[in-house]
mmCIF file of C-alpha atoms in Angstrom:
data_model
loop_
_atom_site.group_PDB
_atom_site.id
_atom_site.type_symbol
_atom_site.label_atom_id
_atom_site.label_comp_id
_atom_site.label_asym_id
_atom_site.label_seq_id
_atom_site.Cartn_x
_atom_site.Cartn_y
_atom_site.Cartn_z
ATOM 1 C CA MET A 1 -4.199 -0.507 38.727
ATOM 2 C CA GLU A 2 -2.675 2.602 37.152
ATOM 3 C CA ARG A 3 -3.500 1.327 33.676
ATOM 4 C CA PHE A 4 -7.084 0.660 34.733
ATOM 5 C CA LEU A 5 -7.468 4.188 36.148
ATOM 6 C CA ALA A 6 -5.969 5.664 32.993
ATOM 7 C CA THR A 7 -8.432 3.689 30.863
ATOM 8 C CA VAL A 8 -11.349 4.874 32.999
ATOM 9 C CA GLY A 9 -10.143 8.466 32.690
ATOM 10 C CA ILE A 10 -9.970 8.246 28.905
ATOM 11 C CA ASP A 11 -13.389 6.624 28.723
ATOM 12 C CA ASN A 12 -14.931 9.327 30.884
ATOM 13 C CA GLN A 13 -13.351 11.988 28.718
ATOM 14 C CA ALA A 14 -14.764 10.344 25.600
ATOM 15 C CA GLY A 15 -18.159 10.340 27.235
ATOM 16 C CA GLY A 16 -19.205 6.722 27.207
ATOM 17 C CA GLU A 17 -18.419 3.215 28.229
ATOM 18 C CA SER A 18 -15.175 1.715 26.938
ATOM 19 C CA VAL A 19 -16.655 -0.794 24.501
ATOM 20 C CA LEU A 20 -19.259 1.557 23.040
ATOM 21 C CA GLY A 21 -16.735 4.390 22.869
ATOM 22 C CA SER A 22 -14.192 2.218 21.064
ATOM 23 C CA ILE A 23 -16.799 0.964 18.609
ATOM 24 C CA LYS A 24 -17.908 4.523 17.901
ATOM 25 C CA ILE A 25 -14.349 5.751 17.350
ATOM 26 C CA ALA A 26 -13.561 2.764 15.112
ATOM 27 C CA VAL A 27 -16.782 2.604 13.090
ATOM 28 C CA LEU A 28 -17.303 6.306 12.326
ATOM 29 C CA PRO A 29 -14.119 6.713 10.226
ATOM 30 C CA ILE A 30 -14.960 3.509 8.314
ATOM 31 C CA ALA A 31 -18.502 4.818 7.740
ATOM 32 C CA LYS A 32 -17.138 8.108 6.374
ATOM 33 C CA VAL A 33 -14.755 6.271 4.066
ATOM 34 C CA PHE A 34 -17.499 3.924 2.875
ATOM 35 C CA THR A 35 -19.894 6.837 2.239
ATOM 36 C CA MET A 36 -17.419 8.708 0.031
ATOM 37 C CA CYS A 37 -16.453 5.491 -1.797
ATOM 38 C CA PHE A 38 -20.116 4.734 -2.405
ATOM 39 C CA LEU A 39 -20.626 8.217 -3.884
ATOM 40 C CA GLY A 40 -17.700 7.564 -6.233
ATOM 41 C CA PHE A 41 -19.209 4.177 -7.105
ATOM 42 C CA LEU A 42 -22.553 5.891 -7.813
ATOM 43 C CA MET A 43 -20.960 8.629 -9.942
ATOM 44 C CA ALA A 44 -19.170 5.989 -12.035
ATOM 45 C CA SER A 45 -22.181 3.684 -12.433
ATOM 46 C CA LYS A 46 -24.026 3.483 -15.734
ATOM 47 C CA TYR A 47 -27.041 5.186 -14.151
ATOM 48 C CA VAL A 48 -25.159 8.453 -13.468
ATOM 49 C CA ASN A 49 -21.919 8.075 -15.490
ATOM 50 C CA ILE A 50 -20.294 11.317 -14.358
ATOM 51 C CA LEU A 51 -17.046 9.458 -13.643
ATOM 52 C CA PRO A 52 -16.452 7.272 -16.724
ATOM 53 C CA ALA A 53 -13.256 5.269 -17.152
ATOM 54 C CA SER A 54 -11.458 8.204 -18.803
ATOM 55 C CA GLY A 55 -12.519 10.566 -15.992
ATOM 56 C CA ARG A 56 -11.388 8.109 -13.303
ATOM 57 C CA LYS A 57 -8.034 7.762 -15.057
ATOM 58 C CA LEU A 58 -7.565 11.530 -15.011
ATOM 59 C CA LEU A 59 -8.656 11.752 -11.364
ATOM 60 C CA ASN A 60 -6.271 8.933 -10.381
ATOM 61 C CA GLY A 61 -3.466 10.698 -12.221
ATOM 62 C CA LEU A 62 -4.239 13.999 -10.483
ATOM 63 C CA VAL A 63 -4.269 12.360 -7.052
ATOM 64 C CA PHE A 64 -1.102 10.344 -7.639
ATOM 65 C CA SER A 65 0.918 13.055 -9.389
ATOM 66 C CA LEU A 66 -0.116 16.206 -7.466
ATOM 67 C CA LEU A 67 -2.475 15.926 -4.491
ATOM 68 C CA LEU A 68 -0.825 13.002 -2.661
ATOM 69 C CA PRO A 69 2.739 14.363 -3.110
ATOM 70 C CA CYS A 70 1.563 17.762 -1.804
ATOM 71 C CA LEU A 71 0.045 16.140 1.299
ATOM 72 C CA ILE A 72 3.153 14.060 1.976
ATOM 73 C CA PHE A 73 5.531 16.983 1.418
ATOM 74 C CA SER A 74 3.676 19.411 3.707
ATOM 75 C CA GLN A 75 2.857 17.019 6.563
ATOM 76 C CA LEU A 76 6.073 14.981 6.601
ATOM 77 C CA GLY A 77 8.279 18.044 6.156
ATOM 78 C CA GLN A 78 6.663 19.850 9.083
ATOM 79 C CA ALA A 79 6.841 16.860 11.420
ATOM 80 C CA ILE A 80 10.220 15.293 10.693
ATOM 81 C CA THR A 81 13.605 16.142 12.210
ATOM 82 C CA LEU A 82 16.909 14.276 12.168
ATOM 83 C CA GLU A 83 16.257 12.966 15.698
ATOM 84 C CA LYS A 84 12.759 11.796 14.747
ATOM 85 C CA MET A 85 14.067 10.175 11.592
ATOM 86 C CA ILE A 86 16.387 8.069 13.743
ATOM 87 C CA GLN A 87 13.548 7.297 16.185
ATOM 88 C CA TRP A 88 11.202 6.258 13.368
ATOM 89 C CA TRP A 89 13.523 3.617 11.893
ATOM 90 C CA PHE A 90 11.083 0.833 12.740
ATOM 91 C CA ILE A 91 8.384 2.210 10.381
ATOM 92 C CA PRO A 92 10.167 1.114 7.155
ATOM 93 C CA ALA A 93 11.331 -2.042 8.953
ATOM 94 C CA ASN A 94 7.687 -2.746 9.816
ATOM 95 C CA VAL A 95 6.702 -2.387 6.146
ATOM 96 C CA ILE A 96 9.368 -4.945 5.172
ATOM 97 C CA LEU A 97 8.302 -7.329 7.959
ATOM 98 C CA ALA A 98 4.653 -6.937 6.925
ATOM 99 C CA THR A 99 5.582 -7.899 3.365
ATOM 100 C CA ILE A 100 7.606 -10.924 4.489
ATOM 101 C CA THR A 101 5.014 -12.294 6.923
ATOM 102 C CA GLY A 102 2.140 -11.518 4.570
ATOM 103 C CA SER A 103 3.878 -13.302 1.710
ATOM 104 C CA ILE A 104 4.574 -16.342 3.910
ATOM 105 C CA ILE A 105 0.897 -16.491 4.904
ATOM 106 C CA GLY A 106 -0.040 -15.997 1.241
ATOM 107 C CA PHE A 107 2.232 -18.883 0.207
ATOM 108 C CA MET A 108 0.663 -21.158 2.839
ATOM 109 C CA VAL A 109 -2.878 -20.220 1.807
ATOM 110 C CA ALA A 110 -2.081 -20.646 -1.888
ATOM 111 C CA SER A 111 -0.489 -24.055 -1.191
ATOM 112 C CA ILE A 112 -3.666 -25.198 0.560
ATOM 113 C CA VAL A 113 -6.227 -23.675 -1.825
ATOM 114 C CA ARG A 114 -4.275 -24.356 -5.044
ATOM 115 C CA PRO A 115 -5.531 -21.467 -7.206
ATOM 116 C CA PRO A 116 -6.033 -22.067 -10.931
ATOM 117 C CA TYR A 117 -2.957 -21.877 -13.129
ATOM 118 C CA PRO A 118 -1.165 -19.428 -13.470
ATOM 119 C CA PHE A 119 -2.392 -17.458 -10.414
ATOM 120 C CA PHE A 120 -0.309 -19.001 -7.604
ATOM 121 C CA LYS A 121 2.117 -16.067 -7.255
ATOM 122 C CA PHE A 122 -0.753 -13.673 -7.871
ATOM 123 C CA THR A 123 -2.552 -15.137 -4.831
ATOM 124 C CA VAL A 124 0.582 -14.755 -2.689
ATOM 125 C CA ILE A 125 0.879 -11.070 -3.659
ATOM 126 C CA GLN A 126 -2.794 -10.260 -3.094
ATOM 127 C CA ILE A 127 -2.506 -11.573 0.473
ATOM 128 C CA GLY A 128 1.005 -10.302 1.196
ATOM 129 C CA ILE A 129 0.852 -6.669 0.002
ATOM 130 C CA GLY A 130 -1.404 -4.360 1.981
ATOM 131 C CA ASN A 131 -2.339 -0.728 1.428
ATOM 132 C CA ILE A 132 0.159 1.147 3.608
ATOM 133 C CA GLY A 133 -0.513 4.606 2.152
ATOM 134 C CA ASN A 134 -3.845 5.755 0.783
ATOM 135 C CA VAL A 135 -6.373 4.028 3.037
ATOM 136 C CA PRO A 136 -4.415 4.620 6.299
ATOM 137 C CA LEU A 137 -4.100 8.323 5.417
ATOM 138 C CA VAL A 138 -7.845 8.558 4.942
ATOM 139 C CA LEU A 139 -8.572 6.616 8.137
ATOM 140 C CA ILE A 140 -6.211 8.746 10.229
ATOM 141 C CA ALA A 141 -7.766 11.955 8.867
ATOM 142 C CA ALA A 142 -11.301 10.723 9.596
ATOM 143 C CA LEU A 143 -10.323 9.451 13.052
ATOM 144 C CA CYS A 144 -8.536 12.669 14.067
ATOM 145 C CA ARG A 145 -11.467 14.780 12.864
ATOM 146 C CA ASP A 146 -13.672 13.255 15.584
ATOM 147 C CA LYS A 147 -13.440 15.354 18.777
ATOM 148 C CA SER A 148 -13.776 12.253 20.950
ATOM 149 C CA ASN A 149 -10.731 10.552 19.425
ATOM 150 C CA PRO A 150 -8.256 9.299 22.068
ATOM 151 C CA PHE A 151 -5.203 10.804 20.359
ATOM 152 C CA GLY A 152 -5.936 14.378 21.420
ATOM 153 C CA ASP A 153 -5.660 17.589 19.389
ATOM 154 C CA PHE A 154 -6.771 17.324 15.750
ATOM 155 C CA ASN A 155 -3.768 19.139 14.254
ATOM 156 C CA LYS A 156 -1.149 17.108 16.165
ATOM 157 C CA CYS A 157 -3.044 13.865 15.610
ATOM 158 C CA SER A 158 -3.364 14.464 11.855
ATOM 159 C CA THR A 159 0.194 15.771 11.351
ATOM 160 C CA ASP A 160 1.858 12.955 13.307
ATOM 161 C CA GLY A 161 -0.269 10.240 11.724
ATOM 162 C CA THR A 162 0.322 11.515 8.181
ATOM 163 C CA ALA A 163 4.062 11.865 8.842
ATOM 164 C CA TYR A 164 4.350 8.301 10.154
ATOM 165 C CA ILE A 165 2.439 6.862 7.206
ATOM 166 C CA SER A 166 4.354 8.938 4.654
ATOM 167 C CA PHE A 167 7.689 7.893 6.143
ATOM 168 C CA GLY A 168 6.986 4.267 5.211
ATOM 169 C CA GLN A 169 5.714 4.884 1.692
ATOM 170 C CA TRP A 170 9.097 5.045 -0.019
ATOM 171 C CA VAL A 171 9.903 1.510 1.176
ATOM 172 C CA GLY A 172 6.493 0.326 0.029
ATOM 173 C CA ALA A 173 7.083 1.760 -3.440
ATOM 174 C CA ILE A 174 10.451 0.014 -3.756
ATOM 175 C CA ILE A 175 8.828 -3.285 -2.726
ATOM 176 C CA LEU A 176 5.983 -2.690 -5.165
ATOM 177 C CA TYR A 177 8.093 -1.965 -8.234
ATOM 178 C CA THR A 178 10.711 -4.659 -7.566
ATOM 179 C CA TYR A 179 9.297 -7.640 -5.637
ATOM 180 C CA VAL A 180 5.649 -7.326 -6.728
ATOM 181 C CA PHE A 181 6.595 -6.500 -10.317
ATOM 182 C CA GLN A 182 8.708 -9.659 -10.559
ATOM 183 C CA MET A 183 6.187 -11.892 -8.788
ATOM 184 C CA LEU A 184 3.412 -10.851 -11.173
ATOM 185 C CA ALA A 185 5.449 -11.685 -14.280
ATOM 186 C CA PRO A 186 3.384 -13.520 -16.929
ATOM 187 C CA PRO A 187 3.760 -17.326 -17.122
ATOM 188 C CA PRO A 188 5.991 -18.973 -19.769
ATOM 189 C CA GLU A 189 3.033 -18.916 -22.169
ATOM 190 C CA GLY A 190 3.317 -15.101 -22.143
ATOM 191 C CA THR A 191 -0.208 -14.332 -20.973
ATOM 192 C CA PHE A 192 -2.557 -14.969 -18.046
ATOM 193 C CA ASP A 193 -5.432 -15.683 -20.467
ATOM 194 C CA ILE A 194 -4.762 -19.409 -20.678
ATOM 195 C CA ASP A 195 -7.338 -22.076 -21.414
ATOM 196 C CA VAL A 196 -6.531 -24.970 -19.064
ATOM 197 C CA ALA A 197 -7.799 -27.506 -21.590
ATOM 198 C CA SER A 198 -5.204 -26.348 -24.102
ATOM 199 C CA LEU A 199 -2.211 -26.708 -21.758
ATOM 200 C CA PRO A 200 -1.286 -30.285 -22.885
ATOM 201 C CA VAL A 201 -1.340 -29.113 -26.513
ATOM 202 C CA LYS A 202 0.973 -26.228 -25.654
ATOM 203 C CA ASN A 203 3.398 -28.578 -23.950
ATOM 204 C CA GLN A 204 3.711 -30.884 -27.004
ATOM 205 C CA PRO A 205 5.988 -28.650 -29.130
ATOM 206 C CA LYS A 206 8.720 -29.150 -26.518
ATOM 207 C CA ASP A 207 9.414 -32.541 -28.172
ATOM 208 C CA GLY A 208 10.305 -30.768 -31.384
ATOM 209 C CA THR A 209 12.467 -28.002 -29.951
ATOM 210 C CA PRO A 210 15.680 -30.093 -29.484
ATOM 211 C CA GLU A 211 15.914 -30.398 -33.289
ATOM 212 C CA GLN A 212 16.091 -26.628 -33.627
ATOM 213 C CA VAL A 213 18.574 -25.971 -30.821
ATOM 214 C CA PRO A 214 21.673 -27.593 -32.458
ATOM 215 C CA LEU A 215 20.993 -25.715 -35.705
ATOM 216 C CA LEU A 216 20.980 -22.398 -33.872
ATOM 217 C CA THR A 217 24.123 -23.202 -31.905
ATOM 218 C CA GLU A 218 26.006 -24.346 -35.015
ATOM 219 C CA ASP A 219 25.349 -21.019 -36.729
ATOM 220 C CA ALA A 220 26.309 -18.954 -33.693
ATOM 221 C CA ALA A 221 29.384 -20.863 -32.468
ATOM 222 C CA PRO A 222 32.088 -20.113 -35.073
ATOM 223 C CA THR A 223 32.137 -16.300 -34.759
ATOM 224 C CA ASP A 224 33.687 -14.656 -31.698
ATOM 225 C CA SER A 225 32.584 -11.215 -32.883
ATOM 226 C CA ASP A 226 28.950 -12.273 -32.674
ATOM 227 C CA ALA A 227 29.464 -13.357 -29.043
ATOM 228 C CA SER A 228 31.106 -10.054 -28.130
ATOM 229 C CA LYS A 229 28.297 -8.121 -29.840
ATOM 230 C CA LYS A 230 25.735 -10.162 -27.930
ATOM 231 C CA GLY A 231 27.599 -9.452 -24.694
ATOM 232 C CA LYS A 232 27.535 -5.721 -25.383
ATOM 233 C CA ILE A 233 23.851 -5.816 -26.306
ATOM 234 C CA LYS A 234 23.131 -7.758 -23.115
ATOM 235 C CA GLU A 235 24.973 -5.154 -21.033
ATOM 236 C CA ILE A 236 23.022 -2.339 -22.701
ATOM 237 C CA LEU A 237 19.721 -4.141 -22.091
ATOM 238 C CA ILE A 238 20.605 -4.730 -18.424
ATOM 239 C CA TYR A 239 21.527 -1.063 -18.052
ATOM 240 C CA LEU A 240 18.263 0.077 -19.649
ATOM 241 C CA TYR A 241 16.323 -2.353 -17.480
ATOM 242 C CA GLU A 242 17.916 -0.994 -14.325
ATOM 243 C CA LYS A 243 17.246 2.575 -15.448
ATOM 244 C CA LEU A 244 13.640 1.731 -16.205
ATOM 245 C CA LYS A 245 13.210 0.124 -12.787
ATOM 246 C CA LEU A 246 14.668 3.240 -11.170
ATOM 247 C CA LYS A 247 12.178 5.324 -13.100
ATOM 248 C CA GLN A 248 9.361 3.107 -11.844
ATOM 249 C CA ILE A 249 10.493 3.481 -8.233
ATOM 250 C CA LEU A 250 10.909 7.265 -8.337
ATOM 251 C CA GLN A 251 7.204 8.055 -8.505
ATOM 252 C CA PRO A 252 5.867 11.516 -7.414
ATOM 253 C CA PRO A 253 4.884 10.424 -3.850
ATOM 254 C CA ILE A 254 8.357 8.938 -3.320
ATOM 255 C CA ILE A 255 10.062 12.068 -4.640
ATOM 256 C CA ALA A 256 7.888 14.151 -2.284
ATOM 257 C CA SER A 257 8.841 11.896 0.657
ATOM 258 C CA ILE A 258 12.565 12.179 -0.133
ATOM 259 C CA LEU A 259 12.378 15.975 -0.526
ATOM 260 C CA ALA A 260 10.434 16.329 2.720
ATOM 261 C CA MET A 261 12.966 14.170 4.598
ATOM 262 C CA VAL A 262 15.960 16.062 3.177
ATOM 263 C CA LEU A 263 14.519 19.560 3.692
ATOM 264 C CA GLY A 264 12.916 18.711 7.037
ATOM 265 C CA THR A 265 16.054 17.309 8.628
ATOM 266 C CA ILE A 266 18.231 20.345 7.766
ATOM 267 C CA PRO A 267 17.360 23.065 10.322
ATOM 268 C CA PHE A 268 18.169 26.016 8.025
ATOM 269 C CA LEU A 269 16.001 24.705 5.171
ATOM 270 C CA LYS A 270 13.215 23.717 7.558
ATOM 271 C CA ARG A 271 13.080 27.277 8.950
ATOM 272 C CA LEU A 272 13.131 28.576 5.382
ATOM 273 C CA ILE A 273 10.214 26.476 4.108
ATOM 274 C CA PHE A 274 8.156 24.710 6.777
ATOM 275 C CA THR A 275 7.776 27.133 9.724
ATOM 276 C CA ALA A 276 4.741 29.440 9.805
ATOM 277 C CA ASP A 277 6.803 32.663 9.544
ATOM 278 C CA ALA A 278 9.223 31.312 6.908
ATOM 279 C CA PRO A 279 9.743 33.378 3.733
ATOM 280 C CA LEU A 280 8.869 30.365 1.541
ATOM 281 C CA TYR A 281 5.974 29.126 3.691
ATOM 282 C CA PHE A 282 3.533 30.211 0.981
ATOM 283 C CA PHE A 283 4.687 27.156 -1.004
ATOM 284 C CA THR A 284 4.091 24.809 1.944
ATOM 285 C CA ASP A 285 0.708 26.428 2.615
ATOM 286 C CA SER A 286 -0.270 25.892 -1.031
ATOM 287 C CA CYS A 287 0.723 22.230 -0.681
ATOM 288 C CA ILE A 288 -1.416 21.956 2.466
ATOM 289 C CA ILE A 289 -4.456 23.336 0.596
ATOM 290 C CA LEU A 290 -3.931 20.927 -2.312
ATOM 291 C CA GLY A 291 -3.224 18.039 0.059
ATOM 292 C CA GLU A 292 -6.580 18.525 1.787
ATOM 293 C CA ALA A 293 -8.274 17.746 -1.526
ATOM 294 C CA MET A 294 -6.481 14.378 -1.756
ATOM 295 C CA ILE A 295 -8.764 12.467 0.600
ATOM 296 C CA PRO A 296 -12.152 13.133 -1.074
ATOM 297 C CA CYS A 297 -10.645 12.759 -4.556
ATOM 298 C CA ILE A 298 -8.915 9.470 -3.838
ATOM 299 C CA LEU A 299 -12.036 8.012 -2.234
ATOM 300 C CA LEU A 300 -14.202 9.036 -5.183
ATOM 301 C CA ALA A 301 -11.624 7.491 -7.533
ATOM 302 C CA LEU A 302 -11.404 4.307 -5.449
ATOM 303 C CA GLY A 303 -15.195 3.928 -5.396
ATOM 304 C CA GLY A 304 -15.340 4.559 -9.137
ATOM 305 C CA ASN A 305 -12.609 2.005 -9.836
ATOM 306 C CA LEU A 306 -14.635 -0.654 -8.024
ATOM 307 C CA VAL A 307 -17.461 -0.373 -10.584
ATOM 308 C CA ASP A 308 -15.764 -2.876 -12.893
ATOM 309 C CA GLY A 309 -14.543 -4.934 -9.942
ATOM 310 C CA PRO A 310 -16.336 -8.318 -9.851
ATOM 311 C CA GLY A 311 -16.089 -8.781 -13.629
ATOM 312 C CA SER A 312 -15.400 -12.200 -15.139
ATOM 313 C CA SER A 313 -12.546 -13.380 -12.958
ATOM 314 C CA LYS A 314 -10.891 -16.756 -13.522
ATOM 315 C CA LEU A 315 -9.936 -17.123 -9.853
ATOM 316 C CA GLY A 316 -13.170 -18.718 -8.691
ATOM 317 C CA ILE A 317 -15.065 -18.289 -5.423
ATOM 318 C CA ARG A 318 -12.750 -20.549 -3.408
ATOM 319 C CA THR A 319 -9.541 -18.651 -4.265
ATOM 320 C CA THR A 320 -11.233 -15.253 -3.877
ATOM 321 C CA ALA A 321 -12.591 -16.201 -0.433
ATOM 322 C CA ALA A 322 -9.172 -17.542 0.600
ATOM 323 C CA ILE A 323 -7.480 -14.274 -0.390
ATOM 324 C CA ILE A 324 -10.046 -12.222 1.548
ATOM 325 C CA PHE A 325 -9.695 -14.446 4.619
ATOM 326 C CA GLY A 326 -5.890 -14.488 4.453
ATOM 327 C CA ARG A 327 -5.509 -10.726 3.955
ATOM 328 C CA LEU A 328 -8.117 -9.515 6.457
ATOM 329 C CA VAL A 329 -8.113 -12.243 9.127
ATOM 330 C CA LEU A 330 -4.778 -14.096 9.149
ATOM 331 C CA VAL A 331 -2.315 -11.253 8.473
ATOM 332 C CA PRO A 332 -3.362 -8.729 11.210
ATOM 333 C CA PRO A 333 -2.655 -11.040 14.217
ATOM 334 C CA THR A 334 0.920 -11.584 13.009
ATOM 335 C CA GLY A 335 1.297 -7.814 12.730
ATOM 336 C CA LEU A 336 -0.021 -7.376 16.258
ATOM 337 C CA GLY A 337 2.579 -9.861 17.484
ATOM 338 C CA ILE A 338 5.391 -8.063 15.619
ATOM 339 C CA VAL A 339 4.453 -4.635 17.017
ATOM 340 C CA MET A 340 4.022 -5.911 20.587
ATOM 341 C CA LEU A 341 7.377 -7.701 20.426
ATOM 342 C CA ALA A 342 9.069 -4.565 19.060
ATOM 343 C CA ASP A 343 7.504 -2.543 21.876
ATOM 344 C CA LYS A 344 8.806 -4.954 24.516
ATOM 345 C CA LEU A 345 12.288 -4.875 22.957
ATOM 346 C CA GLY A 346 12.311 -1.059 23.146
ATOM 347 C CA PHE A 347 12.380 -0.442 19.381
ATOM 348 C CA LEU A 348 9.466 2.033 19.476
ATOM 349 C CA PRO A 349 9.396 5.625 20.807
ATOM 350 C CA PRO A 350 8.059 5.579 24.386
ATOM 351 C CA ASP A 351 4.508 6.801 25.104
ATOM 352 C CA ASP A 352 3.637 7.433 21.448
ATOM 353 C CA LYS A 353 0.250 5.801 20.898
ATOM 354 C CA MET A 354 -0.190 7.134 17.352
ATOM 355 C CA PHE A 355 3.148 5.592 16.319
ATOM 356 C CA ARG A 356 1.991 2.157 17.476
ATOM 357 C CA PHE A 357 -1.451 2.621 15.961
ATOM 358 C CA VAL A 358 0.033 3.385 12.516
ATOM 359 C CA LEU A 359 2.294 0.314 12.756
ATOM 360 C CA LEU A 360 -0.731 -1.850 13.529
ATOM 361 C CA LEU A 361 -2.736 -0.311 10.681
ATOM 362 C CA GLN A 362 0.016 -1.242 8.217
ATOM 363 C CA HIS A 363 -0.750 -4.917 8.897
ATOM 364 C CA SER A 364 -4.556 -4.586 8.855
ATOM 365 C CA MET A 365 -5.304 -2.868 5.550
ATOM 366 C CA PRO A 366 -6.917 -4.409 2.452
ATOM 367 C CA THR A 367 -4.847 -5.291 -0.614
ATOM 368 C CA SER A 368 -2.828 -2.427 -2.071
ATOM 369 C CA VAL A 369 -4.549 -0.500 -4.859
ATOM 370 C CA LEU A 370 -1.144 0.145 -6.445
ATOM 371 C CA SER A 371 -0.531 -3.609 -6.641
ATOM 372 C CA GLY A 372 -3.652 -3.681 -8.805
ATOM 373 C CA ALA A 373 -2.045 -1.094 -11.080
ATOM 374 C CA VAL A 374 1.096 -3.270 -11.363
ATOM 375 C CA ALA A 375 -1.135 -6.292 -12.047
ATOM 376 C CA SER A 376 -2.796 -4.395 -14.899
ATOM 377 C CA LEU A 377 0.653 -3.675 -16.292
ATOM 378 C CA ARG A 378 1.539 -7.381 -16.162
ATOM 379 C CA GLY A 379 -1.678 -8.571 -17.798
ATOM 380 C CA CYS A 380 -3.803 -9.766 -14.849
ATOM 381 C CA GLY A 381 -5.671 -6.523 -14.135
ATOM 382 C CA ARG A 382 -9.131 -8.079 -14.414
ATOM 383 C CA GLU A 383 -8.478 -10.554 -11.605
ATOM 384 C CA ALA A 384 -6.810 -7.837 -9.512
ATOM 385 C CA ALA A 385 -9.864 -5.582 -9.940
ATOM 386 C CA ALA A 386 -12.129 -8.399 -8.734
ATOM 387 C CA ILE A 387 -9.957 -9.008 -5.659
ATOM 388 C CA LEU A 388 -9.736 -5.290 -4.847
ATOM 389 C CA PHE A 389 -13.524 -5.005 -5.081
ATOM 390 C CA TRP A 390 -14.323 -7.850 -2.690
ATOM 391 C CA VAL A 391 -11.438 -7.213 -0.281
ATOM 392 C CA HIS A 392 -12.436 -3.565 0.161
ATOM 393 C CA ILE A 393 -16.082 -4.516 0.698
ATOM 394 C CA PHE A 394 -15.233 -7.002 3.480
ATOM 395 C CA ALA A 395 -12.529 -4.694 4.870
ATOM 396 C CA ILE A 396 -15.271 -2.361 6.112
ATOM 397 C CA LEU A 397 -16.138 -4.946 8.778
ATOM 398 C CA SER A 398 -12.644 -6.271 9.435
ATOM 399 C CA MET A 399 -10.989 -2.847 9.833
ATOM 400 C CA ALA A 400 -13.660 -1.737 12.302
ATOM 401 C CA GLY A 401 -13.094 -4.865 14.390
ATOM 402 C CA TRP A 402 -9.306 -4.574 14.363
ATOM 403 C CA ILE A 403 -9.395 -0.852 15.207
ATOM 404 C CA VAL A 404 -11.613 -1.576 18.220
ATOM 405 C CA LEU A 405 -9.086 -4.175 19.398
ATOM 406 C CA TYR A 406 -6.105 -1.877 18.822
ATOM 407 C CA LEU A 407 -7.679 1.040 20.690
ATOM 408 C CA ASN A 408 -8.485 -1.192 23.651
ATOM 409 C CA ILE A 409 -4.889 -2.492 23.704
ATOM 410 C CA LEU A 410 -3.298 0.952 23.350
ATOM 411 C CA PHE A 411 -5.581 2.747 25.834
#
């Protein structure tokens, strides 16, 4: 009875019936996102061509290296404390659980659909890795901007939502540059551009390789110095590989998240940098101004990147449809179950609706744009661009539907 009265009170405050109010709150942010993406798509099209490939690359670099770190640093640093950091432990855990459950669903879908060789692991990743950073940040900002949003004051809504999302990004980056990077490794042939008809021909030389193996081992066996040199070279290569991986993980948004968590949890430094009357607040205020430019820039860049999306993908309609269905329809219900179970077990801060909403969004987003960047690095960027294009198009409908459901559950 109390829950019913509370729901009625919120609906009356929003000025409409519950279903229509929820649809309005859910659809308007998606419409804003779609509008800005479409403008980016239009600017990058051959008819306007203001955002060519080189311009989009520069804009992506500006967003990733400056604007997004500034937003994360200012919002997360202002919101976080040591007590909150302990309370928010389930956010990175939720990112890990989302990756595990999404990958399991991706493996099941790929086992049923049987994508063309060598895109089995690629299919698993495209279903399992969602966008936990950029798109949720944009959605939260658009949702909080609406005066009828159920989360209350715009500033608190935006600051809390951005802080929650930013707090999970460092885990997402580690997953991206370790797990995803390994899963998207090229096949034994060394490239994803494989003609299926030529596979039997490529397998034939294996009959001749045993003749060459003994010759190589006979030359290498007698000398112990050669073995020790190889061991040293191997150790150096492993060391360089680990250093390179560390460099991949420590991207600007992750560095900004770490700095914000360190400075925000130390009271003296927080009063020195993040409070309104702090002597160094001018730096934080500058970051806030730059961070506000992140949302329009990233949406224009995302829309522009989708220009070359459909392309000539080797995945086929069946595999593409299976990835869209798995990512947007099968993954979110498992996320809803995880969050509801965590709430019943007392893992989540009490009476914090935005916290739960962000956790649910992490399971409901389209495929990660950064996974597309890793795919380009590994040689399957064309197929990743096609998937990103279609998943983001269909995500307009799916995200609106899931947000309506989440708002009705939370309120």
